[in-house]
Coordinates of C-alpha atoms in Angstrom, one line a residue:
V1 CA 46.2 8.8 157.4
W2 CA 49.5 10.2 155.9
S3 CA 50.0 10.1 152.2
V4 CA 53.3 10.6 150.5
C5 CA 52.7 11.3 146.8
R6 CA 54.2 13.2 143.7
N7 CA 51.1 15.1 142.8
G8 CA 49.8 16.2 146.2
L9 CA 46.5 14.4 145.8
P10 CA 45.8 11.7 148.5
G11 CA 43.4 9.8 146.6
L12 CA 41.0 9.8 149.5
A13 CA 37.6 11.3 150.3
R14 CA 38.1 12.0 153.9
E15 CA 40.7 14.1 155.4
S16 CA 44.2 13.1 155.5
H17 CA 47.9 14.7 155.9
V18 CA 49.7 14.9 152.5
T19 CA 53.4 15.4 152.0
R20 CA 54.2 16.0 148.3
G21 CA 57.2 14.7 146.7
P22 CA 59.3 11.6 145.1
L23 CA 58.7 8.7 147.6
N24 CA 62.7 7.8 147.4
R25 CA 63.3 11.5 148.8
V26 CA 60.6 11.8 151.3
L27 CA 60.9 8.5 153.2
P28 CA 64.7 9.0 154.0
A29 CA 63.8 12.5 155.3
L30 CA 61.3 11.2 157.8
G31 CA 64.4 9.8 159.5
D32 CA 65.0 6.1 161.1
A33 CA 62.0 4.2 161.7
D34 CA 61.4 2.8 165.1
P35 CA 62.3 -0.9 165.3
A36 CA 59.6 -3.5 165.0
E37 CA 58.5 -5.7 167.9
D38 CA 59.0 -9.3 167.3
A39 CA 56.1 -10.4 165.1
L40 CA 55.8 -13.8 166.6
D41 CA 54.1 -12.4 169.6
L42 CA 51.1 -11.8 167.3
L43 CA 50.5 -15.4 166.9
V44 CA 49.0 -16.1 170.0
G45 CA 46.1 -13.5 169.4
A46 CA 45.8 -14.4 165.8
S47 CA 45.4 -18.1 166.6
S48 CA 42.4 -17.4 168.9
R49 CA 41.1 -14.9 166.5
A50 CA 41.1 -17.6 163.8
A51 CA 39.4 -20.3 166.1
R52 CA 36.5 -17.8 166.7
I53 CA 36.1 -17.1 162.9
E54 CA 36.1 -20.8 162.3
E55 CA 33.1 -21.1 164.7
L56 CA 31.1 -18.4 163.0
L57 CA 31.6 -19.6 159.6
E58 CA 30.3 -23.2 160.7
C59 CA 27.3 -21.5 162.5
Y60 CA 26.3 -19.6 159.6
P61 CA 27.7 -21.6 156.4
D62 CA 25.2 -19.8 153.9
S63 CA 26.0 -16.4 155.1
E64 CA 28.0 -14.1 152.8
A65 CA 31.2 -14.9 154.8
G66 CA 30.5 -18.7 154.7
L67 CA 29.9 -18.6 151.1
I68 CA 33.3 -16.4 150.4
R69 CA 35.0 -19.0 152.4
A70 CA 33.6 -21.9 150.2
V71 CA 34.5 -19.9 147.2
S72 CA 38.1 -19.3 148.3
H73 CA 38.4 -23.2 148.3
Y74 CA 37.5 -23.6 144.5
A75 CA 39.2 -20.4 143.5
S76 CA 42.2 -21.8 145.0
I77 CA 42.8 -24.2 142.2
G78 CA 42.7 -21.7 139.5
N79 CA 45.5 -19.6 138.0
G80 CA 44.7 -16.5 139.6
V81 CA 42.2 -14.4 141.5
F82 CA 40.9 -10.9 140.9
L83 CA 39.0 -9.3 143.7
G84 CA 36.8 -6.1 143.4
N85 CA 35.5 -3.8 145.0
S86 CA 35.7 -3.1 148.7
M87 CA 33.5 -5.8 150.3
P88 CA 34.9 -8.7 148.4
I89 CA 38.5 -7.5 149.2
R90 CA 37.7 -7.2 152.9
E91 CA 35.8 -10.3 153.1
W92 CA 38.5 -12.5 151.3
N93 CA 41.1 -11.0 153.6
L94 CA 39.1 -12.0 156.7
F95 CA 37.6 -15.3 155.6
A96 CA 39.2 -17.0 152.7
Q97 CA 40.9 -20.3 153.5
W98 CA 44.7 -20.3 154.2
T99 CA 45.6 -24.0 154.0
R100 CA 46.3 -23.8 150.2
P101 CA 48.4 -20.7 149.2
V102 CA 47.0 -18.5 146.3
T103 CA 49.9 -16.7 144.9
N104 CA 48.7 -14.9 142.0
V105 CA 46.2 -12.5 143.5
R106 CA 45.3 -8.8 142.3
A107 CA 42.7 -6.4 143.7
N108 CA 41.2 -3.2 142.7
R109 CA 39.9 -1.2 145.5
E110 CA 38.6 2.3 144.3
A111 CA 38.1 5.0 146.6
N112 CA 35.2 6.8 144.8
G113 CA 34.1 4.5 142.0
I114 CA 33.6 0.8 141.1
D115 CA 34.0 1.4 137.3
G116 CA 35.9 -1.1 135.0
Q117 CA 36.6 -4.0 137.5
T118 CA 35.4 -6.5 135.1
S119 CA 37.6 -5.2 132.3
T120 CA 40.5 -5.0 134.5
W121 CA 40.4 -8.7 135.2
L122 CA 39.8 -9.6 131.6
G123 CA 42.9 -7.4 130.6
W124 CA 45.1 -8.9 133.3
T125 CA 44.3 -12.3 132.5
A126 CA 43.8 -12.3 128.8
E127 CA 46.3 -14.9 128.0
T128 CA 45.8 -17.0 131.0
S129 CA 42.9 -19.8 131.2
G130 CA 41.3 -20.8 134.7
T131 CA 41.3 -17.2 136.3
W132 CA 38.7 -16.2 138.8
A133 CA 37.2 -12.7 139.5
I134 CA 35.3 -12.3 142.7
L135 CA 33.1 -9.0 142.5
G136 CA 30.2 -7.3 144.1
D137 CA 26.6 -7.0 142.4
L138 CA 27.0 -3.3 141.7
T139 CA 30.6 -3.6 140.7
T140 CA 29.5 -6.3 138.0
L141 CA 26.5 -4.2 136.8
Y142 CA 28.6 -1.1 136.4
D143 CA 30.7 -3.0 133.9
A144 CA 28.2 -5.2 132.5
A145 CA 29.5 -4.5 129.0
A146 CA 33.0 -5.8 129.6
P147 CA 32.3 -9.4 128.8
F148 CA 32.2 -8.6 125.1
V149 CA 35.7 -9.4 124.9
L150 CA 35.3 -13.0 126.2
G151 CA 35.7 -14.4 122.6
Q152 CA 39.0 -12.5 122.3
V153 CA 40.9 -13.7 125.4
E154 CA 41.5 -17.1 127.1
S155 CA 38.0 -18.3 128.2
E156 CA 38.5 -22.0 129.2
S157 CA 37.8 -22.6 133.0
R158 CA 37.2 -18.8 133.6
V159 CA 35.0 -17.8 136.2
L160 CA 33.1 -14.8 137.1
A161 CA 31.9 -15.0 140.7
V162 CA 29.5 -12.5 141.9
I163 CA 28.2 -11.8 145.3
N164 CA 24.6 -10.9 144.5
N165 CA 23.3 -9.4 147.8
S166 CA 20.9 -7.0 146.1
G167 CA 23.0 -3.7 146.6
G168 CA 25.6 -2.0 148.3
K169 CA 25.5 -3.9 151.7
I170 CA 28.8 -2.5 152.8
F171 CA 27.1 0.6 153.6
E172 CA 24.5 -1.0 155.7
R173 CA 27.3 -1.5 158.2
L174 CA 27.9 2.4 158.6
P175 CA 26.5 3.7 161.7
R176 CA 25.5 6.9 160.1
L177 CA 22.9 4.9 158.1
N178 CA 20.7 4.6 161.1
S179 CA 20.3 8.1 161.4
M180 CA 19.3 8.5 157.5
S181 CA 15.8 8.7 156.3
P182 CA 14.4 5.4 154.6
R183 CA 14.8 7.3 151.3
A184 CA 18.2 8.6 151.7
A185 CA 19.4 5.1 152.9
E186 CA 18.1 3.8 149.8
C187 CA 20.0 6.1 147.8
M188 CA 22.9 4.9 149.7
T189 CA 22.8 1.2 149.3
N190 CA 21.1 1.1 146.2
P191 CA 19.0 -2.0 146.4
H192 CA 17.9 -3.9 143.1
A193 CA 16.4 -7.1 142.0
A194 CA 18.6 -8.0 139.0
D195 CA 18.6 -11.4 138.0
L196 CA 22.2 -12.1 136.6
A197 CA 21.1 -15.1 134.4
G198 CA 20.3 -12.7 131.7
L199 CA 23.9 -11.5 131.8
A200 CA 25.0 -14.9 131.3
V201 CA 22.7 -15.4 128.2
L202 CA 24.0 -12.2 126.7
W203 CA 27.7 -13.0 126.9
D204 CA 27.2 -17.1 126.4
M205 CA 28.4 -17.8 129.8
T206 CA 27.2 -20.8 131.9
H207 CA 25.1 -19.5 134.7
I208 CA 25.1 -21.3 138.2
R209 CA 23.2 -19.9 141.0
I210 CA 24.5 -20.6 144.4
R211 CA 22.4 -20.2 147.7
T212 CA 23.9 -22.7 150.0
V213 CA 27.6 -24.4 150.3
D214 CA 25.9 -27.5 148.8
D215 CA 25.0 -25.7 145.7
F216 CA 28.5 -25.6 144.7
D217 CA 28.1 -29.4 143.8
Q218 CA 26.7 -28.1 140.7
F219 CA 29.9 -26.3 139.6
E220 CA 32.4 -27.7 137.2
P221 CA 34.8 -25.5 135.2
G222 CA 34.6 -26.0 131.3
E223 CA 35.3 -24.4 127.9
K224 CA 32.7 -21.9 128.4
P225 CA 33.3 -19.2 130.9
V226 CA 30.9 -19.6 134.2
L227 CA 29.1 -16.8 135.9
L228 CA 28.6 -18.0 139.5
E229 CA 26.0 -16.1 141.1
I230 CA 26.2 -16.3 144.9
I231 CA 23.1 -15.3 147.0
P232 CA 24.0 -15.2 150.7
D233 CA 21.2 -16.0 153.1
A234 CA 20.2 -12.7 154.3
E235 CA 19.3 -13.7 157.8
Q236 CA 22.5 -15.8 158.4
T237 CA 24.5 -12.9 157.1
R238 CA 22.8 -10.4 159.5
R239 CA 23.4 -12.8 162.5
F240 CA 27.0 -13.4 161.3
W241 CA 27.8 -9.8 161.5
A242 CA 26.0 -9.3 164.8
D243 CA 28.0 -12.0 166.4
W244 CA 31.1 -10.7 164.6
D245 CA 30.8 -7.1 166.1
R246 CA 30.4 -8.8 169.5
M247 CA 33.6 -10.8 168.8
V248 CA 35.8 -7.8 168.0
Q249 CA 34.5 -5.4 170.6

């Protein structure tokens, strides 16, 4: 990673190269960029990869990736989508539907923190109805007080979709976790058993729990904001990622 920034801070926890200075002066100083090859050459490989992704999603429809695909269909009819933090952004980029364009998308992916994501969504869309936020469970719990402003912003057809997989599952995919003690791994993943229905009651939101693709039949936006608690099938998710790892090797 090579960062160009005005303050000399790369914003990353890992080592990177840093060039300090105004962007409009540093980039020209780097010289002419190498010409890009024809981007159309990438379509052959991308088409094959897309077909394999579709196969996996059909095999594991109630996995985390499968439910992200389902959510993306519903969110595409809204007036905007906000993504946070790392895992929802990655999974949206990989598995969201692409047949219906979603033009109004924002994301907040913090390098060393997950605070304030719900607040960011509510501030960005304060005057817009029918917007969606797709957040992780820990991200939502870190900003659990944010929905107090729902009575002050446009709330009709607003949806907060939370991927409740009982902790920071993104860390389970790190090879380093396998070498940690059970206690250290627990501190890293922060497992929990929180029932988000209580959060919906606290902030007067309609609560809908989604465990399978068929459960989306319950969903219907209305005047009250909706808290969509999405609980992926753990075994399908494990098998999905195992097959995914074999696919991308």
